mmCIF file of N, CA, C and O in Angstrom:
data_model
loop_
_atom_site.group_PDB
_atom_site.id
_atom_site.type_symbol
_atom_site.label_atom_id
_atom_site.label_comp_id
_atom_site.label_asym_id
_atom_site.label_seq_id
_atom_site.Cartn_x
_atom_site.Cartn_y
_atom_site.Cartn_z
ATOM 1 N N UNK A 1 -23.215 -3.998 2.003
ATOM 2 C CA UNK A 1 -22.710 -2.661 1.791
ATOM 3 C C UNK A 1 -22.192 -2.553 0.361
ATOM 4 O O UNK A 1 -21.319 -3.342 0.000
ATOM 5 N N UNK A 2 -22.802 -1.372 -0.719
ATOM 6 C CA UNK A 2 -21.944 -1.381 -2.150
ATOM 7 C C UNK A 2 -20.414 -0.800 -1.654
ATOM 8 O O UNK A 2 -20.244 -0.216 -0.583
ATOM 9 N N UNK A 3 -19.340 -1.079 -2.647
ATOM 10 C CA UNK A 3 -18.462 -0.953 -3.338
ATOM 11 C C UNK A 3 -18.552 0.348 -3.623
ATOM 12 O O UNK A 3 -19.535 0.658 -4.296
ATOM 13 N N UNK A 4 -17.794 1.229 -3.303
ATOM 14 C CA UNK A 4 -17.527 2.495 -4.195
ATOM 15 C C UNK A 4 -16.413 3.232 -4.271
ATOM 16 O O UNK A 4 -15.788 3.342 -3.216
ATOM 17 N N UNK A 5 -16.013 3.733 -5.158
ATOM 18 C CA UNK A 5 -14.463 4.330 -5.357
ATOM 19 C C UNK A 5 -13.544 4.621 -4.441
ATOM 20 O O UNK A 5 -12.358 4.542 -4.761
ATOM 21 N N UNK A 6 -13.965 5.063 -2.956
ATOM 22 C CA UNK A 6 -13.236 5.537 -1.981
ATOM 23 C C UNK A 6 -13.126 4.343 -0.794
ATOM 24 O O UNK A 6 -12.483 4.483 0.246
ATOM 25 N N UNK A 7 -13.812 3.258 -1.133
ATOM 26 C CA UNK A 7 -13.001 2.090 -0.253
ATOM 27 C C UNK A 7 -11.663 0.981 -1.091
ATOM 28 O O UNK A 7 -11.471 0.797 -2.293
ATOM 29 N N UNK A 8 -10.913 0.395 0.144
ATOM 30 C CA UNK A 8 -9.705 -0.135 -0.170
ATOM 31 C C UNK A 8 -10.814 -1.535 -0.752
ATOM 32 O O UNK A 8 -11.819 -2.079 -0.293
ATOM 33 N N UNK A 9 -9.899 -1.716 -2.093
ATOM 34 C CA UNK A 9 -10.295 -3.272 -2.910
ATOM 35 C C UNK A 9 -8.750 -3.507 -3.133
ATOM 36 O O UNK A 9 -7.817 -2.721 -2.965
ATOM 37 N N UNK A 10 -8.754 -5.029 -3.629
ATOM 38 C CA UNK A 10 -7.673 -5.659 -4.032
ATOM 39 C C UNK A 10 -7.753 -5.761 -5.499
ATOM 40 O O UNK A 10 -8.612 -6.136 -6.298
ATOM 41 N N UNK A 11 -6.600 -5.314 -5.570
ATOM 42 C CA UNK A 11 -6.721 -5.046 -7.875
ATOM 43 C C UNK A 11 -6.040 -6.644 -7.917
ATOM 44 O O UNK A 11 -5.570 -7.412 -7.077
ATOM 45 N N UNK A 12 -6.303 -6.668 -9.577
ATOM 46 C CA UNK A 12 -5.653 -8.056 -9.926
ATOM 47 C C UNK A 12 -4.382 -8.344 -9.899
ATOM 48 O O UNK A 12 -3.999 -9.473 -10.206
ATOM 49 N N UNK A 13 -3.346 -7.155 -9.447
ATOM 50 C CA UNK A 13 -2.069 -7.826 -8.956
ATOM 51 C C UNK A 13 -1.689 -8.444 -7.361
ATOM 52 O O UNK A 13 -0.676 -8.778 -6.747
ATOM 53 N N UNK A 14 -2.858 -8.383 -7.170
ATOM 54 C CA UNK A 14 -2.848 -8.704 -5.259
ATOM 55 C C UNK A 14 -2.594 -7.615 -4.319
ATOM 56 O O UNK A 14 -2.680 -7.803 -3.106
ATOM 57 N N UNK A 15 -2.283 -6.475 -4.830
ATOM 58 C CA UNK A 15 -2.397 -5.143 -3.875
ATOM 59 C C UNK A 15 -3.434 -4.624 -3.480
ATOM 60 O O UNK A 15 -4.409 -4.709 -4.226
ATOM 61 N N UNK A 16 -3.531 -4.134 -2.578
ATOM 62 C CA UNK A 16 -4.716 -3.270 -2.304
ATOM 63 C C UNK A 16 -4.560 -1.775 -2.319
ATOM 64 O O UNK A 16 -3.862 -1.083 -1.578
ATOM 65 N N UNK A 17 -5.350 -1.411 -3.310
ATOM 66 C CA UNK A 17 -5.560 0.162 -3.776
ATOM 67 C C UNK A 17 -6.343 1.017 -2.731
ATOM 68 O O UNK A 17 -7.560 0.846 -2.650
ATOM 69 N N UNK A 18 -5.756 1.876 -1.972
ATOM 70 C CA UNK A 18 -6.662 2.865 -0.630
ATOM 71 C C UNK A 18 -6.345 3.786 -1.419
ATOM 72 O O UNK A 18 -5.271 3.854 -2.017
ATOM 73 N N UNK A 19 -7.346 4.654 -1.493
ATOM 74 C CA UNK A 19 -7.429 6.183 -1.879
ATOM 75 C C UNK A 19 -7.021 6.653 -0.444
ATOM 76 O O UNK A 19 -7.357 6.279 0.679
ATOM 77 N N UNK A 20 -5.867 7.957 -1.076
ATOM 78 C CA UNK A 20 -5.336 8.775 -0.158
ATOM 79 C C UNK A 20 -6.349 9.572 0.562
ATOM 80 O O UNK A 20 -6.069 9.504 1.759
ATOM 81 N N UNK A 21 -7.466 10.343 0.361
ATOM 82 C CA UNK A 21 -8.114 10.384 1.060
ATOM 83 C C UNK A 21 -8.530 9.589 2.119
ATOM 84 O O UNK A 21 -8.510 10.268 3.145
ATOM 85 N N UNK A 22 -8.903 8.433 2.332
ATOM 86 C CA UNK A 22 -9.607 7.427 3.403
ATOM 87 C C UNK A 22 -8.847 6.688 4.023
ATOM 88 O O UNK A 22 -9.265 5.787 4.752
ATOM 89 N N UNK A 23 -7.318 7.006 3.793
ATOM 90 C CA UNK A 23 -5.825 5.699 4.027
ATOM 91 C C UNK A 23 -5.500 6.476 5.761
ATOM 92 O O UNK A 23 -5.192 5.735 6.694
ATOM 93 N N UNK A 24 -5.592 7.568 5.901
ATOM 94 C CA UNK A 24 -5.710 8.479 7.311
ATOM 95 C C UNK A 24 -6.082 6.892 8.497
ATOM 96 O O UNK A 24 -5.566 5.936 9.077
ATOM 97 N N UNK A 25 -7.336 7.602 8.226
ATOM 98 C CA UNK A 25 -8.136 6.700 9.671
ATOM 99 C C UNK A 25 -7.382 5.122 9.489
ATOM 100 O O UNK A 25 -7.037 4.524 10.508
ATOM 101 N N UNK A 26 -7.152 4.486 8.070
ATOM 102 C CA UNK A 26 -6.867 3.023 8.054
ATOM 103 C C UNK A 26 -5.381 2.611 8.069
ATOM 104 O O UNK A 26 -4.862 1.551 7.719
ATOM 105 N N UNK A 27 -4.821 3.775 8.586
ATOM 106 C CA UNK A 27 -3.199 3.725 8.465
ATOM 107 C C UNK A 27 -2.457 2.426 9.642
ATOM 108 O O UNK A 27 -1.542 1.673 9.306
ATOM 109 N N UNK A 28 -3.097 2.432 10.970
ATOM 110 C CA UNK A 28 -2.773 1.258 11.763
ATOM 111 C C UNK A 28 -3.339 -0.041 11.106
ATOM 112 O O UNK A 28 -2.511 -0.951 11.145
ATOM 113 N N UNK A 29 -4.689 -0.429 10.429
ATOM 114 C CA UNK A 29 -5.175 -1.383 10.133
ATOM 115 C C UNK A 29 -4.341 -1.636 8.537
ATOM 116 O O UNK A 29 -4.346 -2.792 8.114
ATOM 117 N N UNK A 30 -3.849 -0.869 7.937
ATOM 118 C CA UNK A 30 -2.829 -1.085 6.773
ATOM 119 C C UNK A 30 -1.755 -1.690 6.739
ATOM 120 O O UNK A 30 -1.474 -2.570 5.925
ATOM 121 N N UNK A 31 -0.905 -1.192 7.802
ATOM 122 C CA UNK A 31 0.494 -1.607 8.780
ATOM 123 C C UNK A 31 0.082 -2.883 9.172
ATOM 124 O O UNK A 31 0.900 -3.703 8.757
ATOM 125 N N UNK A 32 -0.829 -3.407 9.790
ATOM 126 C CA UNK A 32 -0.768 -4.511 10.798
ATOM 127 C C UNK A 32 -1.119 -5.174 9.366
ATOM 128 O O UNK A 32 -0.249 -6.026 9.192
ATOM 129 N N UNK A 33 -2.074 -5.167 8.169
ATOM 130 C CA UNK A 33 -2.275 -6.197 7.694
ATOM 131 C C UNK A 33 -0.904 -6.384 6.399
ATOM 132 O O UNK A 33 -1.066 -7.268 5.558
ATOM 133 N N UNK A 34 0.102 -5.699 6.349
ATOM 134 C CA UNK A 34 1.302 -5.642 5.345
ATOM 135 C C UNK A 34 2.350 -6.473 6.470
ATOM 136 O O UNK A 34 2.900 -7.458 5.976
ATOM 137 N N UNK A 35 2.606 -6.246 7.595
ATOM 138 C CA UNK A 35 3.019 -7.234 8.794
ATOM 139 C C UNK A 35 2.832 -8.326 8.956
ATOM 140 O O UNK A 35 3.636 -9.247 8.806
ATOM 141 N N UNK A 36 1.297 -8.394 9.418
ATOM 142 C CA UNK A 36 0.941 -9.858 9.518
ATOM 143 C C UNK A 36 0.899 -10.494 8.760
ATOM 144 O O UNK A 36 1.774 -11.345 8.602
ATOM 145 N N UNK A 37 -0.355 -10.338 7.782
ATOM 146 C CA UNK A 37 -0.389 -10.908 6.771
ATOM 147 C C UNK A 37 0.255 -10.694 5.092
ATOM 148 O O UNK A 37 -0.419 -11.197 4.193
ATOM 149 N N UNK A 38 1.680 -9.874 4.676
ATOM 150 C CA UNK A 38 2.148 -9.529 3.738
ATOM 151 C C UNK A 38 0.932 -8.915 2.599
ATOM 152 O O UNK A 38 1.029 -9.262 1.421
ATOM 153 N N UNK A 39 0.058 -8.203 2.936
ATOM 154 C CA UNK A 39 -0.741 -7.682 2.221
ATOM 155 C C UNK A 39 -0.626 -5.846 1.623
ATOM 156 O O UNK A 39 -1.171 -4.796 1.966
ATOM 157 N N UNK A 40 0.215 -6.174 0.766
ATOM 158 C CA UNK A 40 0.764 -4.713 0.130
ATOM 159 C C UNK A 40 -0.620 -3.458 0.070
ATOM 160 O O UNK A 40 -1.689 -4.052 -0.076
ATOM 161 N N UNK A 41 -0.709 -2.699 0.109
ATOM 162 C CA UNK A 41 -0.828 -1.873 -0.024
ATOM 163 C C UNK A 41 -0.662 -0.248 -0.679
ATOM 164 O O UNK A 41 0.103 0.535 -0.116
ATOM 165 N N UNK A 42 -1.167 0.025 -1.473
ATOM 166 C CA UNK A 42 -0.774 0.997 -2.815
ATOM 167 C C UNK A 42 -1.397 2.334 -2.370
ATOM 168 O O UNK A 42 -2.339 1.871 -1.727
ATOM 169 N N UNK A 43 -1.520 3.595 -2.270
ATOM 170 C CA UNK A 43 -1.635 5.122 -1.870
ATOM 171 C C UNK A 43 -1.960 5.260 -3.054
ATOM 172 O O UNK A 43 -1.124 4.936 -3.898
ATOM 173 N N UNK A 44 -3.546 5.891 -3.584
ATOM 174 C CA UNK A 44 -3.754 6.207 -4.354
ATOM 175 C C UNK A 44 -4.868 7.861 -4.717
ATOM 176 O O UNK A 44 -5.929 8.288 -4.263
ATOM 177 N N UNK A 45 -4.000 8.279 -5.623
ATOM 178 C CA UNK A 45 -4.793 9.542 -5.597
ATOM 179 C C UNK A 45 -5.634 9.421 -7.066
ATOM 180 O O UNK A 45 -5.024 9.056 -8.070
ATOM 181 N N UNK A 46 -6.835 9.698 -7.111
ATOM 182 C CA UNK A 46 -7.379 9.703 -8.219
ATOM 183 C C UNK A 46 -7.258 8.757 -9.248
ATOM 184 O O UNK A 46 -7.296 8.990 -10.456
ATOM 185 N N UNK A 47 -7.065 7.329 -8.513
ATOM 186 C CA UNK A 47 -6.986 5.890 -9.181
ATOM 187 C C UNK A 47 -5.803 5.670 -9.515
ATOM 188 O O UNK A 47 -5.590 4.535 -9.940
ATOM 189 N N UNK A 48 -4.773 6.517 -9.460
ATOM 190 C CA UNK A 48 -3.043 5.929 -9.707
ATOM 191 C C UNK A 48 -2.575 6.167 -8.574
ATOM 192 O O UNK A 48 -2.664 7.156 -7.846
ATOM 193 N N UNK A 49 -1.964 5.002 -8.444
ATOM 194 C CA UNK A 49 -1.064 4.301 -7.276
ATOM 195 C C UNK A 49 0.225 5.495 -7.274
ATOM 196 O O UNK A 49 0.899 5.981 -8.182
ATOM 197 N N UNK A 50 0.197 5.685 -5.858
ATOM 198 C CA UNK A 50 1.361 7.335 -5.645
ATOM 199 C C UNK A 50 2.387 6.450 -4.531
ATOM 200 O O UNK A 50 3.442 7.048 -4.319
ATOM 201 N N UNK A 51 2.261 5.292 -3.886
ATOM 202 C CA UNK A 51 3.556 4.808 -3.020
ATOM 203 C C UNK A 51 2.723 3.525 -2.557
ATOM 204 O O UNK A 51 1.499 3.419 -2.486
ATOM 205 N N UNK A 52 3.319 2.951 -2.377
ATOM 206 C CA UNK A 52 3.064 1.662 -1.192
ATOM 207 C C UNK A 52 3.501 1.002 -0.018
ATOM 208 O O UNK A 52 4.722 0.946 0.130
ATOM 209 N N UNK A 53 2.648 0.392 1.017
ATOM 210 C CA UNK A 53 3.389 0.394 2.562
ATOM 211 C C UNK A 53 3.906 -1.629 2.243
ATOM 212 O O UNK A 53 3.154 -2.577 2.020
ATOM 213 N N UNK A 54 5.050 -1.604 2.333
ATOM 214 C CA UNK A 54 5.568 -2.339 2.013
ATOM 215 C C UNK A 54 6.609 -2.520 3.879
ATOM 216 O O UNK A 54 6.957 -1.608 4.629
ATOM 217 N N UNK A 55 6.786 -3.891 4.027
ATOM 218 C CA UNK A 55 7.171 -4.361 5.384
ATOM 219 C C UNK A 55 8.734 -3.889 5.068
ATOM 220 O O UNK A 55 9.109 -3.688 3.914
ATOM 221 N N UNK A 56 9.374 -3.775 5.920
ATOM 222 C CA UNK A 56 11.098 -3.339 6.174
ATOM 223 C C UNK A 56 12.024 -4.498 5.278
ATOM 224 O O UNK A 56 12.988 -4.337 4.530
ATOM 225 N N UNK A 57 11.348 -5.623 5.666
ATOM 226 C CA UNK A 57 12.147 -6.880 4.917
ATOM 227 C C UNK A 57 12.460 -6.758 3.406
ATOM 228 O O UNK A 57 13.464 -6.970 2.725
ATOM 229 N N UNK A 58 10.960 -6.252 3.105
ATOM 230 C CA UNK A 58 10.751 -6.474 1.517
ATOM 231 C C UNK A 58 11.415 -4.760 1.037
ATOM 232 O O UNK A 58 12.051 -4.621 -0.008
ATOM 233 N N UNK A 59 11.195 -3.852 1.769
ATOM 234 C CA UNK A 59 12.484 -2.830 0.740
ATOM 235 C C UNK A 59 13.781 -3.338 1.030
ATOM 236 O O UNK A 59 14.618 -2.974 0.204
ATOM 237 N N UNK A 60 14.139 -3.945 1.792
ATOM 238 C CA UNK A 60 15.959 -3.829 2.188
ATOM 239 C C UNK A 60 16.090 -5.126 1.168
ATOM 240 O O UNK A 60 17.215 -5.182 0.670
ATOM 241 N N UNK A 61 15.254 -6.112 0.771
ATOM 242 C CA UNK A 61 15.565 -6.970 -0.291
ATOM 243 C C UNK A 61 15.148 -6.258 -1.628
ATOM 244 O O UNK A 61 16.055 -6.399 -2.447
ATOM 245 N N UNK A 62 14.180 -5.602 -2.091
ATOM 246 C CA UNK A 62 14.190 -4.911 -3.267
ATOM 247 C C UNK A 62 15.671 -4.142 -3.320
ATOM 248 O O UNK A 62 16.421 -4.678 -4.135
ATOM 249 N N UNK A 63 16.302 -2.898 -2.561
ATOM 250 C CA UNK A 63 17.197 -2.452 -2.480
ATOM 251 C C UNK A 63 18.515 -3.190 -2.695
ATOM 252 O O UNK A 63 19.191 -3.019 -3.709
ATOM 253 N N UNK A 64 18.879 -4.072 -1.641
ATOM 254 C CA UNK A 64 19.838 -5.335 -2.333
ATOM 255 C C UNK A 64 19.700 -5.440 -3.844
ATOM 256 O O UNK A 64 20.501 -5.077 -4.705
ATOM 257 N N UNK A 65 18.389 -6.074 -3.993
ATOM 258 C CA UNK A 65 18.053 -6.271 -5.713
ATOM 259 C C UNK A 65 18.905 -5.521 -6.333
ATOM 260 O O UNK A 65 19.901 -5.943 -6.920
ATOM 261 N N UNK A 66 18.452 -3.981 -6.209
ATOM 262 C CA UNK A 66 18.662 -3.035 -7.157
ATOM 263 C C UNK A 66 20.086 -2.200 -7.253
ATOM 264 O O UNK A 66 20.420 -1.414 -8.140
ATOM 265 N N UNK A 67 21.101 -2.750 -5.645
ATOM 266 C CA UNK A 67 22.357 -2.496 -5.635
ATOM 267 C C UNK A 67 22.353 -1.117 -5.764
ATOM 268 O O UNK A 67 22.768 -0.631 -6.816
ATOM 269 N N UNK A 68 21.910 -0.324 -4.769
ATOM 270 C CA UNK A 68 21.544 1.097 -4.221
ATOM 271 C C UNK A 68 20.858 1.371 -3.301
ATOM 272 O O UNK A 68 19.950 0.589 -3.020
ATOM 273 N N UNK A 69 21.029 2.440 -2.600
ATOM 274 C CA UNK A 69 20.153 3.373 -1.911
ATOM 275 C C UNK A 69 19.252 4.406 -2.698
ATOM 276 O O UNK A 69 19.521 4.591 -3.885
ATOM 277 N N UNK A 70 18.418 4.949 -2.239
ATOM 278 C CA UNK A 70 17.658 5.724 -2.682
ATOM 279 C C UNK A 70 18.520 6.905 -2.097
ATOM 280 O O UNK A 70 19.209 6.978 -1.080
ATOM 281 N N UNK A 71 18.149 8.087 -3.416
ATOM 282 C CA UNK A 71 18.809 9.733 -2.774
ATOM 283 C C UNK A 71 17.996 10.342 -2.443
ATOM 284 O O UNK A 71 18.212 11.464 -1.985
#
């Protein structure tokens, strides 16, 4: 099968880039693989990264980090 802009690849920081369009249908298979296997995930519209599904552990330790809540 080719490669083409609207499937999830892994960029060279180890995330995986889903275009917001196609992230819908892959939203359970996103979750389970950021769970199981710590495999980040990036929301992307038109090739820039707009949020990422990141496990509960890893914001409440970024947050610690950063000595805040979000407003």
């Amino acid at each position: 099968m080719a490669t083409t802009d609207q499937e999830p690849k892994i960029a060279e920081d180890g995330v995986q880039d889903v275009p917001l369009t196609i992230a819908r249908p892959l939203l359970t298979r996103l979750i389970e693989q950021v769970r199981e296997d710590g495999l980040v995930s990036a929301l992307t519209v038109r090739g820039r990264r707009r949020a990422y599904l990141v496990t509960p552990d890893f914001y409440d330790r970024a947050i610690a980090a950063l000595g805040e809540r979000p407003t």
